[in-house]
mmCIF file of C-alpha atoms and ligand atoms in Angstrom:
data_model
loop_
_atom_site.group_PDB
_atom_site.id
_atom_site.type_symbol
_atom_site.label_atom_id
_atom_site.label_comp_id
_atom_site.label_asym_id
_atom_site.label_seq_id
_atom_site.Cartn_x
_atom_site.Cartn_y
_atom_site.Cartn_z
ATOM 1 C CA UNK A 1 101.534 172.289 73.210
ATOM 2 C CA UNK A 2 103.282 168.753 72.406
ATOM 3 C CA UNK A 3 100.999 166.149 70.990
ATOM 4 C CA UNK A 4 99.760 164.279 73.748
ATOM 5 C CA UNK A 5 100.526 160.841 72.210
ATOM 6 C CA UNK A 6 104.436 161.750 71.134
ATOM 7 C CA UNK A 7 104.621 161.939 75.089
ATOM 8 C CA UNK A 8 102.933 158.529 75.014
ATOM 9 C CA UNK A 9 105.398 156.822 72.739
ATOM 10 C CA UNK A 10 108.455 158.609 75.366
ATOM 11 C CA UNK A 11 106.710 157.334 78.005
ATOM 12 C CA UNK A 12 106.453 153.476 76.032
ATOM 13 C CA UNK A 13 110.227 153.827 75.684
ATOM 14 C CA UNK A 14 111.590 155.010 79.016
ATOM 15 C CA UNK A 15 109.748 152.024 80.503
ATOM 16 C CA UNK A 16 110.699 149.385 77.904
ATOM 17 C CA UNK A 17 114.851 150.587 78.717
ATOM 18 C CA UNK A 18 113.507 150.375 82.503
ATOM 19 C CA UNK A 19 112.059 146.811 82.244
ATOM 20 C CA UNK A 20 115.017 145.441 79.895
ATOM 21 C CA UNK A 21 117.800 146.392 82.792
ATOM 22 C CA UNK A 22 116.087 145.166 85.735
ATOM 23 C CA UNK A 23 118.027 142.640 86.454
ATOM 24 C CA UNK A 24 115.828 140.043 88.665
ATOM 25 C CA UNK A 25 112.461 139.471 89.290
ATOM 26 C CA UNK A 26 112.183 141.610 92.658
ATOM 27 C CA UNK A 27 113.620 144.628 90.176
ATOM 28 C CA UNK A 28 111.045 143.877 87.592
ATOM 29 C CA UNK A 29 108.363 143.925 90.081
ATOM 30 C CA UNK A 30 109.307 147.235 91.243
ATOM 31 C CA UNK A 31 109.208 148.719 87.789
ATOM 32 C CA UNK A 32 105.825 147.068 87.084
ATOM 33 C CA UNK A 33 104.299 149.154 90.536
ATOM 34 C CA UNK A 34 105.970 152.364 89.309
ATOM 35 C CA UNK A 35 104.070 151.641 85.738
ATOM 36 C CA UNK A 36 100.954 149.925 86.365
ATOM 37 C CA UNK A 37 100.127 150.002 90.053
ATOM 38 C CA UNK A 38 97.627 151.276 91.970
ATOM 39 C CA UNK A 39 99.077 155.452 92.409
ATOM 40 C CA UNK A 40 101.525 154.100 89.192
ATOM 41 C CA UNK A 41 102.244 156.351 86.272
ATOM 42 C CA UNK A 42 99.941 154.685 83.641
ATOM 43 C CA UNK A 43 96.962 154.312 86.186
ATOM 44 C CA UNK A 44 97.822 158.108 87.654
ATOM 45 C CA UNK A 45 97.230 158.933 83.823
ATOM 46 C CA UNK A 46 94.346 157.074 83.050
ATOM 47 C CA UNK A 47 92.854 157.930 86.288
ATOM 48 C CA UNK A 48 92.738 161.755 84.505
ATOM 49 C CA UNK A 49 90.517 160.956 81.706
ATOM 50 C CA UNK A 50 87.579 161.590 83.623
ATOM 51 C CA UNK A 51 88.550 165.539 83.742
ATOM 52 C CA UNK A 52 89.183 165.436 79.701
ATOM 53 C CA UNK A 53 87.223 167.092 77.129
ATOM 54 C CA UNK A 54 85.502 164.377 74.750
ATOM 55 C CA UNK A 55 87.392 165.122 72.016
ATOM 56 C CA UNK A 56 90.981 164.488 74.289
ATOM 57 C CA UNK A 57 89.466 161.136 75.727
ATOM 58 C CA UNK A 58 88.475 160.379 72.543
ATOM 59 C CA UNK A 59 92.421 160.309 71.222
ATOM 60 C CA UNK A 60 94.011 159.443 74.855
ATOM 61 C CA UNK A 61 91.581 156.861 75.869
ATOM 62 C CA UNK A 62 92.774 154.382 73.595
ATOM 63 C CA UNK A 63 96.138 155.515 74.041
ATOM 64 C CA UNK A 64 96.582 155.059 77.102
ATOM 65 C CA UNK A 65 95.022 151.765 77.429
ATOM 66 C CA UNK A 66 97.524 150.930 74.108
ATOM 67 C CA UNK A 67 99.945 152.373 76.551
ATOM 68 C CA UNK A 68 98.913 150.239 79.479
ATOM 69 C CA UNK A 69 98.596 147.091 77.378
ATOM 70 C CA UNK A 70 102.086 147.615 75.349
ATOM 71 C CA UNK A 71 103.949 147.582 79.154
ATOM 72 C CA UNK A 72 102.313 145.040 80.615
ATOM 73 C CA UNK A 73 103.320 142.682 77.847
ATOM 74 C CA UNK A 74 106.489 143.807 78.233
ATOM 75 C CA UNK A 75 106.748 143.213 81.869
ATOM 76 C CA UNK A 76 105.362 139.393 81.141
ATOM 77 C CA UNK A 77 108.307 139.238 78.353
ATOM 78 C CA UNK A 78 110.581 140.406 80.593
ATOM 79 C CA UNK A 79 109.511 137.792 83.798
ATOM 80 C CA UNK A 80 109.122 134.917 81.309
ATOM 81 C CA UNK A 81 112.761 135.449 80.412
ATOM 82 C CA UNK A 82 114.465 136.038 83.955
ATOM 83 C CA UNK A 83 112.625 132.844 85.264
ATOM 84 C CA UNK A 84 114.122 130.879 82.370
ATOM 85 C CA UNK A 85 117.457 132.391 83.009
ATOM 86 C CA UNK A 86 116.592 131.446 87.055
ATOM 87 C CA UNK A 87 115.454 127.790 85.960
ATOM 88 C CA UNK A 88 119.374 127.317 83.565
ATOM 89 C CA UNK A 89 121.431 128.564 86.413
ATOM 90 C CA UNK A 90 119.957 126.318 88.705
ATOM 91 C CA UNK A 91 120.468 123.567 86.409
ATOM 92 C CA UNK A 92 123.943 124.395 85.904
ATOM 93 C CA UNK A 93 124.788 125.151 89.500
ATOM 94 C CA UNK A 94 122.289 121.722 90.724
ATOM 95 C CA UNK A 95 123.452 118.956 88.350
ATOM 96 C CA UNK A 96 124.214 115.569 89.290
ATOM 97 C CA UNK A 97 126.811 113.358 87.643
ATOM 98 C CA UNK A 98 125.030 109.852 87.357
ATOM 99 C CA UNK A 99 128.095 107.862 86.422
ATOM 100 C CA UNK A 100 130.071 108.768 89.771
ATOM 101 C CA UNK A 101 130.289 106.226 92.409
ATOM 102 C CA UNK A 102 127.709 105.776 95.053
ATOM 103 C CA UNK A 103 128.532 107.888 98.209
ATOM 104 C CA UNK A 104 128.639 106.996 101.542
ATOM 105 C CA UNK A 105 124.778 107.028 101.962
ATOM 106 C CA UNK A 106 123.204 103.797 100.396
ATOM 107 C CA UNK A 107 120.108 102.524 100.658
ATOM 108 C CA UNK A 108 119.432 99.321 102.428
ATOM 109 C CA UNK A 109 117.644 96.154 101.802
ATOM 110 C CA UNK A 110 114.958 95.642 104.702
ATOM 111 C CA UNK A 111 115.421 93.011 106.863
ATOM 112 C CA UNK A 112 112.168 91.258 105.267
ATOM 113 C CA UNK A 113 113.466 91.182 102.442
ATOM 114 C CA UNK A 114 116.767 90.075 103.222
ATOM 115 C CA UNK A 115 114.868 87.338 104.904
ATOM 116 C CA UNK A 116 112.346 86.320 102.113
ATOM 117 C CA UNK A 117 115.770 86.061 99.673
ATOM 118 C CA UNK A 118 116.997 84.041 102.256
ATOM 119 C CA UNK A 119 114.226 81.780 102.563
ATOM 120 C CA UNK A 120 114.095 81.141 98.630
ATOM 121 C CA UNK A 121 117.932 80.510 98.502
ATOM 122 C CA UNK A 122 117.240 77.552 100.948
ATOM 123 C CA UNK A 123 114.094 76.380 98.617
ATOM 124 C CA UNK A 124 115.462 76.801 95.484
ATOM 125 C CA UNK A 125 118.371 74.347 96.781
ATOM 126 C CA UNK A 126 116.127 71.762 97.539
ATOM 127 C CA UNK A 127 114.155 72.399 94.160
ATOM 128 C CA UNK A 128 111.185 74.629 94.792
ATOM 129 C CA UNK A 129 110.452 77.470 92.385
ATOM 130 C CA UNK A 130 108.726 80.969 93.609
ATOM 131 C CA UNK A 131 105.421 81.374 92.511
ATOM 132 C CA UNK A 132 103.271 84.866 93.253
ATOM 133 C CA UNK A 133 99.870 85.525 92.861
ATOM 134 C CA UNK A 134 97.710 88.779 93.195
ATOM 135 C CA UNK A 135 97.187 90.868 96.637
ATOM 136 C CA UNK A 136 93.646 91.453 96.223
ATOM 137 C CA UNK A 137 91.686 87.745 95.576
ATOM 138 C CA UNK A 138 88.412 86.660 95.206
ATOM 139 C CA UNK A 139 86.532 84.410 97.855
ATOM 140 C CA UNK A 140 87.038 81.257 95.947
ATOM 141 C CA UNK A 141 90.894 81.680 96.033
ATOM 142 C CA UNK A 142 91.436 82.528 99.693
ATOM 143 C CA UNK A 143 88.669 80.964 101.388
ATOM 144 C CA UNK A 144 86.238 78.160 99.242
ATOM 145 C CA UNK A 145 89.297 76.331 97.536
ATOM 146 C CA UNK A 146 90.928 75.602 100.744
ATOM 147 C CA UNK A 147 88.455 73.785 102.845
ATOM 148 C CA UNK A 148 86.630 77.520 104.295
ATOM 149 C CA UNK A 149 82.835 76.935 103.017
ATOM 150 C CA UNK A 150 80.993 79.661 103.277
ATOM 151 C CA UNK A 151 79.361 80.809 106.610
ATOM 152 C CA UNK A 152 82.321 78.578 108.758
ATOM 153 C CA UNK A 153 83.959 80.116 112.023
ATOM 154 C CA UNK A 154 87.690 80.160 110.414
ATOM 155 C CA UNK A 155 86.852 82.762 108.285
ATOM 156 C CA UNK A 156 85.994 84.780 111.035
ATOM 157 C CA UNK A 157 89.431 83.948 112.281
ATOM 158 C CA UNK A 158 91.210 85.672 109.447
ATOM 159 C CA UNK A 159 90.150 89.244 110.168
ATOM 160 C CA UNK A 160 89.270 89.583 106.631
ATOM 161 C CA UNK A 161 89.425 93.101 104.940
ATOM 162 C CA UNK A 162 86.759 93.605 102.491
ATOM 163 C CA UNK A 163 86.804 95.585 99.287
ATOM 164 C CA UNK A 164 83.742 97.413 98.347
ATOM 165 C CA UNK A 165 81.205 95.036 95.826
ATOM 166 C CA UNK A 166 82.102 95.814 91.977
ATOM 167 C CA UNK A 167 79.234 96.791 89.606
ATOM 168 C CA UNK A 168 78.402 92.937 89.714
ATOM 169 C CA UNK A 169 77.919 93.366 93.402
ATOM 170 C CA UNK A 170 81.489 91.062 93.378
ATOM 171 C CA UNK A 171 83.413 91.377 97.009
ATOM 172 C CA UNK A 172 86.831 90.813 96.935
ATOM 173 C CA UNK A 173 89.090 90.588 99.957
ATOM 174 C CA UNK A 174 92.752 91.634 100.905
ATOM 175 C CA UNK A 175 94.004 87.856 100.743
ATOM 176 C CA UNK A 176 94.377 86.658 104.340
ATOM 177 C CA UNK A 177 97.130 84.490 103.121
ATOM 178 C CA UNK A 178 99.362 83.630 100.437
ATOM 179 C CA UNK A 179 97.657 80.445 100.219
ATOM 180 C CA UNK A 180 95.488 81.652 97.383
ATOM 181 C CA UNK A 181 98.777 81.268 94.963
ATOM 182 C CA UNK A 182 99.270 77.590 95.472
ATOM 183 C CA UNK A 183 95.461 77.439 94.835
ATOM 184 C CA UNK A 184 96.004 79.230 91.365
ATOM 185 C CA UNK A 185 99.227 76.622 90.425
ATOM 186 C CA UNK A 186 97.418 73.360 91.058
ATOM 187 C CA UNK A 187 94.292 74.853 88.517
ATOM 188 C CA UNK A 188 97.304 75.573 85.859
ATOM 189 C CA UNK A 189 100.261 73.414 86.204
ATOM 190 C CA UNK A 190 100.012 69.344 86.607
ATOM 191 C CA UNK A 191 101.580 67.883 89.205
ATOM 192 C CA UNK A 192 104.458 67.254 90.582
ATOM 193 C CA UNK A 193 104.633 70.578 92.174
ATOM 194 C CA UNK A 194 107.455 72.384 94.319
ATOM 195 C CA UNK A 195 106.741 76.056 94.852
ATOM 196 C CA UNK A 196 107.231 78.444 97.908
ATOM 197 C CA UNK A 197 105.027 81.591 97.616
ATOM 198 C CA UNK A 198 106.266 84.789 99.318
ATOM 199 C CA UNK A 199 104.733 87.687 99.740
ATOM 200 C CA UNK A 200 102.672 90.707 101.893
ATOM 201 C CA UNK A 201 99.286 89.568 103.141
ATOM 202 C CA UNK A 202 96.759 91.544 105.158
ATOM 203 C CA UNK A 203 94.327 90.974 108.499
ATOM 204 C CA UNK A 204 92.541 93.047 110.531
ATOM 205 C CA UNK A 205 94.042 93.280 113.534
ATOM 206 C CA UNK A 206 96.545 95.677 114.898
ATOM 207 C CA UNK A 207 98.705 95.215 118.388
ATOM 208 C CA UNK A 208 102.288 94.597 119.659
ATOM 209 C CA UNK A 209 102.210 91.369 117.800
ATOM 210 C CA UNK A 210 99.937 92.217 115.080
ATOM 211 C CA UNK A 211 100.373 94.258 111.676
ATOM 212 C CA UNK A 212 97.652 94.459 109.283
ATOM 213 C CA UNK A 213 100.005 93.580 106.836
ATOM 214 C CA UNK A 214 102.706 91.082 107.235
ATOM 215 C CA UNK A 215 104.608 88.783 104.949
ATOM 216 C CA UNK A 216 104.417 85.059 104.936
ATOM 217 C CA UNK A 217 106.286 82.503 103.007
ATOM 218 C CA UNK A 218 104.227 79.601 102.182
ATOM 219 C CA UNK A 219 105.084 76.423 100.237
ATOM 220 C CA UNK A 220 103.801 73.351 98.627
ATOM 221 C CA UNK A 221 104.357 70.236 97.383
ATOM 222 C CA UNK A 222 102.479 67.692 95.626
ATOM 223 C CA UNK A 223 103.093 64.598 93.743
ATOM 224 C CA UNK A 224 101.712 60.458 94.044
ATOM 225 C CA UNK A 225 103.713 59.576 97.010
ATOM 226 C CA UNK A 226 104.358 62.303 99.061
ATOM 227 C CA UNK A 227 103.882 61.468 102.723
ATOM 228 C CA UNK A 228 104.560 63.117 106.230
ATOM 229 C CA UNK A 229 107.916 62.023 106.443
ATOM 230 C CA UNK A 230 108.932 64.002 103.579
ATOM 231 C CA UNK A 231 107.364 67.204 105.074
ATOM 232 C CA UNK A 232 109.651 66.304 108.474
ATOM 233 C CA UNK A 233 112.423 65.958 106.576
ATOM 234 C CA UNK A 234 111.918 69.522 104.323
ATOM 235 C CA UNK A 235 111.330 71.845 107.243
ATOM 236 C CA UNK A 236 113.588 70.659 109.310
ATOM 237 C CA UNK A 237 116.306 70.697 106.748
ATOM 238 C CA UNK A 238 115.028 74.140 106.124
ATOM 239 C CA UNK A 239 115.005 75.602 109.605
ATOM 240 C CA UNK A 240 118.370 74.141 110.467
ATOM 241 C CA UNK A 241 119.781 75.867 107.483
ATOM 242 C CA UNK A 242 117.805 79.290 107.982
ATOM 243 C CA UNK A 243 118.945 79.809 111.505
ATOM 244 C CA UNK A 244 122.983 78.700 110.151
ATOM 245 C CA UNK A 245 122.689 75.873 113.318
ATOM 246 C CA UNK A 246 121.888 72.712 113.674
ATOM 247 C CA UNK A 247 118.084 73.522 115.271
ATOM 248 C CA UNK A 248 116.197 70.567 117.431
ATOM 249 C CA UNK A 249 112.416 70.529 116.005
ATOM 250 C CA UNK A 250 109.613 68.539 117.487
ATOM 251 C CA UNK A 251 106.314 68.598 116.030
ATOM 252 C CA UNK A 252 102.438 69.004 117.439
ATOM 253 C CA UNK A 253 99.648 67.940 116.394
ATOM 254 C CA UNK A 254 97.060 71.011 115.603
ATOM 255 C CA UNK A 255 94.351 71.888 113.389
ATOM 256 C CA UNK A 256 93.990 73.686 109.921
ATOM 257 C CA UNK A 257 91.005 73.667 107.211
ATOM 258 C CA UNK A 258 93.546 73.253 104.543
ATOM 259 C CA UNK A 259 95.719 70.408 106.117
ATOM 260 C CA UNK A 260 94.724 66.867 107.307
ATOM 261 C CA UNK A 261 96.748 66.008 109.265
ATOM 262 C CA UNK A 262 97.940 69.545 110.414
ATOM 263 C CA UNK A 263 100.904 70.352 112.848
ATOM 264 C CA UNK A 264 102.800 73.074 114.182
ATOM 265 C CA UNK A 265 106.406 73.112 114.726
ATOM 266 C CA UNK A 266 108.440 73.958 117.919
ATOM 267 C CA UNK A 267 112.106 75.043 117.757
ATOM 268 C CA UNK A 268 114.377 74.833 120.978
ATOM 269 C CA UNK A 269 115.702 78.107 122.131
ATOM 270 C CA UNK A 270 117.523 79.573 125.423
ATOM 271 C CA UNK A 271 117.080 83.181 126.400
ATOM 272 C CA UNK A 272 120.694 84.632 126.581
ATOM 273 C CA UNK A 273 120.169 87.891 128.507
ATOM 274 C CA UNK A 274 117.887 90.225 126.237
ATOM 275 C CA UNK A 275 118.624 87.923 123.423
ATOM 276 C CA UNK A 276 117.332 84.827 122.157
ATOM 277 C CA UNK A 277 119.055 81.737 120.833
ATOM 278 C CA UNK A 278 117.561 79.501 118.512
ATOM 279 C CA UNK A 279 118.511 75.812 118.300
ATOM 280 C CA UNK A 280 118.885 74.142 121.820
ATOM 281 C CA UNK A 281 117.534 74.971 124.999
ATOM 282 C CA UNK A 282 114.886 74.242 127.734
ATOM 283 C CA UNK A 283 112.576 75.816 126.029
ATOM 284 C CA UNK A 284 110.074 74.950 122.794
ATOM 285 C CA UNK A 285 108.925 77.992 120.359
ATOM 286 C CA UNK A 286 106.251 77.314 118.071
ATOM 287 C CA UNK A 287 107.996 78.290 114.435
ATOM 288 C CA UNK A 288 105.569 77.362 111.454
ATOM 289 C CA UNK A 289 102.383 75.495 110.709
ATOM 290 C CA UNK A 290 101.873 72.516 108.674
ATOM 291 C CA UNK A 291 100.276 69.646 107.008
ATOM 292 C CA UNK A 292 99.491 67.543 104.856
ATOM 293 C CA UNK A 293 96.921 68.570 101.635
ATOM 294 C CA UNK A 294 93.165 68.168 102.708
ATOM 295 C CA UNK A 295 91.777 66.224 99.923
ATOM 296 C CA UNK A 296 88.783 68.334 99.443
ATOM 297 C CA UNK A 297 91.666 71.453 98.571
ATOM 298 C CA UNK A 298 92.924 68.641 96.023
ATOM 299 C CA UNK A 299 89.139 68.289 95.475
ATOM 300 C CA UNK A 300 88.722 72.142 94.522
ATOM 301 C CA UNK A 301 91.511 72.232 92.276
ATOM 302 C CA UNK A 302 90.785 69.343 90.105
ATOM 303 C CA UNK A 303 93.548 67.156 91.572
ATOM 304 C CA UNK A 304 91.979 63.418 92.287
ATOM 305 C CA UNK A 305 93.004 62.617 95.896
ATOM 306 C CA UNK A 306 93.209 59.161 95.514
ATOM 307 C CA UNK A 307 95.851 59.421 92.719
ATOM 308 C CA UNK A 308 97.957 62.566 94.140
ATOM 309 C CA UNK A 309 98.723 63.951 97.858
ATOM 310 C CA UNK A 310 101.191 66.801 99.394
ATOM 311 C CA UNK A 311 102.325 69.010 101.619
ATOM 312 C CA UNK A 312 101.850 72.503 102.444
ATOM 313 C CA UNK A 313 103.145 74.715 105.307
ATOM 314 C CA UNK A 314 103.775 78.532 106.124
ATOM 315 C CA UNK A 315 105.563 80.945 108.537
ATOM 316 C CA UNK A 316 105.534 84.713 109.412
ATOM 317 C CA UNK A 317 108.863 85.860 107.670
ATOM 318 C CA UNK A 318 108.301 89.092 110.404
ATOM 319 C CA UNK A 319 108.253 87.055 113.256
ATOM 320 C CA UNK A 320 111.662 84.901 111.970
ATOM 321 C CA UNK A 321 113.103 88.153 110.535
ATOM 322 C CA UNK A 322 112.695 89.282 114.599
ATOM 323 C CA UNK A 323 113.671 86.403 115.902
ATOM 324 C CA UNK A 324 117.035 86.084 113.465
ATOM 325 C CA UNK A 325 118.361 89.318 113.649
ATOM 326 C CA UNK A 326 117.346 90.314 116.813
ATOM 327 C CA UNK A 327 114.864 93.101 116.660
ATOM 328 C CA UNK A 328 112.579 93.569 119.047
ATOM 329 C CA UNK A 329 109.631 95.476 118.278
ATOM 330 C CA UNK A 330 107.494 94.204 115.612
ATOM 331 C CA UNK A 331 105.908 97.819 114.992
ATOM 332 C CA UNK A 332 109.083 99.252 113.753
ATOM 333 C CA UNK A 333 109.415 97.173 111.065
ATOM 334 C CA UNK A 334 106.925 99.346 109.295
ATOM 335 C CA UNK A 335 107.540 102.790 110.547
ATOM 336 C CA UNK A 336 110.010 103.432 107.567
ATOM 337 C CA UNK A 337 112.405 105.228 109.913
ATOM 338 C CA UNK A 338 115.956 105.771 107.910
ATOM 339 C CA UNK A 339 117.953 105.076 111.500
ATOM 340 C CA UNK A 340 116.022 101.749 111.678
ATOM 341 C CA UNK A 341 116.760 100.449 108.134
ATOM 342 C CA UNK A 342 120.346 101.680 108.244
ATOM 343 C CA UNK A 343 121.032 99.842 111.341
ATOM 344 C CA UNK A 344 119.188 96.856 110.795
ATOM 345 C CA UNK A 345 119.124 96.926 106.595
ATOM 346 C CA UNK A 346 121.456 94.523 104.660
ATOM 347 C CA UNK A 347 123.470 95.680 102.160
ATOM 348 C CA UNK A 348 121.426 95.780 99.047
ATOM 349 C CA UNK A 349 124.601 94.695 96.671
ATOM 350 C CA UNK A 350 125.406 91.448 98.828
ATOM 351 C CA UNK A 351 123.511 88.414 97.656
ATOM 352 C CA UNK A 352 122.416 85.363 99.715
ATOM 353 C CA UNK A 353 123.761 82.545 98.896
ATOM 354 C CA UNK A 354 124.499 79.270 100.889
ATOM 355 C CA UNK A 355 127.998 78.983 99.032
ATOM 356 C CA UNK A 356 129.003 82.569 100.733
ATOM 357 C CA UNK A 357 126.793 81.959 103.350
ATOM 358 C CA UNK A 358 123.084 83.426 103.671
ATOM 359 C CA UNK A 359 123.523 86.763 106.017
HETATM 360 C C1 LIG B 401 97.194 75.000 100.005
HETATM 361 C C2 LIG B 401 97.054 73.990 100.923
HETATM 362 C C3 LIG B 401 97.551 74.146 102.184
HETATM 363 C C4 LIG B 401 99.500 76.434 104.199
HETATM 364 C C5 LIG B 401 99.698 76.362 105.660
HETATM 365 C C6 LIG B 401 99.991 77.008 107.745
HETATM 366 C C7 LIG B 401 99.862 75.675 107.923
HETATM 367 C C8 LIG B 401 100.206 77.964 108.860
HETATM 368 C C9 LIG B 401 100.524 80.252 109.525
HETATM 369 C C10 LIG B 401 101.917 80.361 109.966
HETATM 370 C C11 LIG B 401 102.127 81.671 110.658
HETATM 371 C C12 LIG B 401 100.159 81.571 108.978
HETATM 372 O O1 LIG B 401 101.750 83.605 109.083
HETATM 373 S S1 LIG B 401 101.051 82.745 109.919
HETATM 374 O O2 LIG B 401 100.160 83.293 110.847
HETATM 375 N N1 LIG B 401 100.311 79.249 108.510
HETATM 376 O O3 LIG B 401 100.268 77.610 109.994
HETATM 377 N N2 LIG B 401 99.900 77.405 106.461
HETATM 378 S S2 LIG B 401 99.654 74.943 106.457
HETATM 379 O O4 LIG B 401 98.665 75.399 103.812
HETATM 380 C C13 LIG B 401 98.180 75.297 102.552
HETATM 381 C C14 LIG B 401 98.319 76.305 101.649
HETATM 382 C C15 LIG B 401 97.821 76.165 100.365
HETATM 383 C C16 LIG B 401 96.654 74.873 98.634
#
C-alpha cells in the first residue's frame, strides 16, 4: 500500500499546477469548489476520517488539514494576483491624458455666479472692495448690531434657522443676511469704507418665490459726509450699468431696522410677450432696498454718529439673475440639472469686464 501522505503531497501538486493556469477569477473559483467545497476533494477526504483507525487519523488528520490549509493559501495567492493583473489592465486600457484639450463638454459657470462677478465688476469700478464673512453667525452679528434688539417683530420676519446651542448653551443662526459682514468691517477697519458683500444666505421659507437659500449682494459705504444723494447717484449708476441700458429709477420711501431713512427702488419695465424689459415702460418694479446707516448700527460698531454716516443697500442677485437673463422659474436655479446649466451657464473661461462688456 502507498504511504498515505506521498498521495497527499500528489494531490498538493496537481492542485497548485491547477490553480497557477486558471486564468481569471471565475476559473480560480471553480478550482477552489473542486478542492475545498462542500462534496470537494479535500473536504470528501477529510469527511473520511471519521471511519479511520486512531493510529491513521492520527498521521492523516493533520495532513489533511496541512493539505487543506497549503491550497487555500494558494488559492488567496493566486486571486490576490489576478485582481492586481485586473486592476493594471484597467489602468492601462482607462487612462486619461490630462494635458489634452478640453472636449466638447465643459462645465459652465451658473448664472449666479455669472451675475455676482458681474455685480463686483460694476463695484470695483466705482471703488468698492469685496468683503465676505462666515455663513453661520452669532446673534450679535445678524440681528443686535443692526438695530434688531432682542424680542422685536423683525426678527420674526427673517425666518431664522437655528443651530442647535453649543456646550455653552450658545445658538447660532444661518445668517439671514449678508449684513453681518459689513457689521464685522466697521469693528476692524476705520472708516472710510467701500465694500459690497456677496454671498449665499438662508431663511425659512420655501415657495415659487422663495428658496431657503439665496444669494444677496449687499454694500456699504461710510465716511464724514456721505449723504442720500450719493446713495442716488451709486445705485442708479449701478443698475443702469448692470442691465447694459440706460434704466429710469424712482425711489420710495420704506422701512428697515438698519437704515434711517430707508427706501426701496423701482425700475421701469414693459412686458414684451413672455419676456420682460428692463429700463422704460409703464410699469415700476421694486429692484433693491436701501438707506442710509441707522446711527445706533454706527452705535454698535463703535463708529460715533455724529462724526461719521453712510449708506448701505442690498438686492436678491436670484431675482436680477431671473430677471436679466430671462429665466423663469426661480426653483430651477437649484435643482442642479446639467440641461439647465448648459443652457443657461456662461462660459466659465470668459471674464466680465465692462471694457469687453459684462455678459
Ligand atoms: C449694515 C447697515 C445696513 C443693507 C440693506 C436692504 C436695505 C434690503 C433686501 C433686498 C432684497 C434683502 O435679498 S433681499 O430680500 N435688502 O432691502 N439691505 S438696506 O443694510 C445694511 C447692511 C449692513 C451694517
Amino acid at each position: 500500500m502507498s504511504d498515505p501522505t506521498t498521495d497527499i503531497a500528489a494531490i498538493a501538486n496537481r492542485f497548485e499546477t491547477e490553480i497557477g493556469a486558471a486564468p481569471d477569477l471565475a476559473a480560480l473559483d471553480d478550482v477552489r469548489v473542486a478542492a475545498l467545497g462542500k462534496k470537494g476533494e479535500i473536504s470528501m477526504m477529510m469527511r473520511g476520517l471519521g471511519k479511520m483507525s486512531p493510529d491513521e487519523k492520527k498521521v492523516m488528520g493533520p495532513a489533511l488539514n496541512g493539505l487543506k490549509n497549503t491550497v487555500a493559501a494558494m488559492v488567496e495567492t493566486r486571486k490576490a494576483a489576478l485582481e492586481n493583473a485586473a486592476l493594471d489592465a484597467a489602468l492601462a486600457s482607462e487612462t486619461m491624458d490630462m494635458s489634452l484639450p478640453v472636449g466638447r463638454k465643459t462645465g459652465t459657470l451658473h448664472p449666479v455666479q455669472q451675475v455676482m462677478e458681474e455685480m463686483a465688476v460694476i463695484f470695483s469700478d466705482m471703488g468698492f472692495s469685496v468683503a465676505e464673512g462666515p455663513d453661520i453667525e452669532d446673534d450679535f452679528h445678524n440681528f443686535t448690531a443692526l438695530n434688531f434688539p432682542p424680542g422685536h417683530p423683525a426678527r420674526d420676519m427673517h425666518d431664522t434657522f437655528f443651530m442647535v446651542p453649543d456646550a455653552e448653551g450658545i445658538q447660532k443662526v444661518l445668517r439671514t443676511h449678508t449684513s453681518p459682514v459689513q457689521i464685522r468691517t466697521m469693528m476692524s477697519q476705520k472708516p472710510p469704507i467701500r465694500i459690497i458683500a456677496p454671498g449665499r444666505t438662508y431663511r425659512c421659507d420655501s415657495d415659487q418665490t422663495h428658496t431657503p437659500m439665496f444669494h444677496q449682494v449687499e454694500g456699504l459705504v461710510i465716511g464724514e459726509d456721505i449723504h442720500m444723494g450719493h446713495l442716488k447717484g451709486c445705485l442708479m449708476d449701478f443698475i443702469s450699468a448692470f442691465f447694459e441700458n440706460d434704466v429710469e429709477t424712482r425711489f420710495r420711501p420704506h422701512h428697515f431696522p438698519f437704515t434711517e431713512p430707508s427706501a426701496e427702488m423701482d425700475v421701469r419695465y414693459e412686458r414684451d410677450g413672455a419676456s420682460i424689459k428692463i429700463g422704460s415702460g409703464d410699469e415700476w418694479m421694486e429692484i433693491l432696498g436701501c438707506g442710509m446707516v441707522h446711527p445706533n448700527v454706527l452705535k454698535s460698531c463703535g463708529l460715533d454718529p455724529e462724526i461719521y454716516q453712510g449708506f448701505a443697500f442690498g438686492m436678491g442677485v436670484d431675482r436680477l439673475a431671473m430677471l436679466k437673463y430671462g429665466m423663469p422659474d426661480l426653483r430651477d436655479m437649484f435643482a442642479g440639472d446639467p440641461r439647465w446649466l448648459s443652457h443657461y451657464g456662461f462660459g466659465p473661461l470668459v471674464q466680465a469686464s465692462l471694457e469687453s462688456g459684462l455678459s
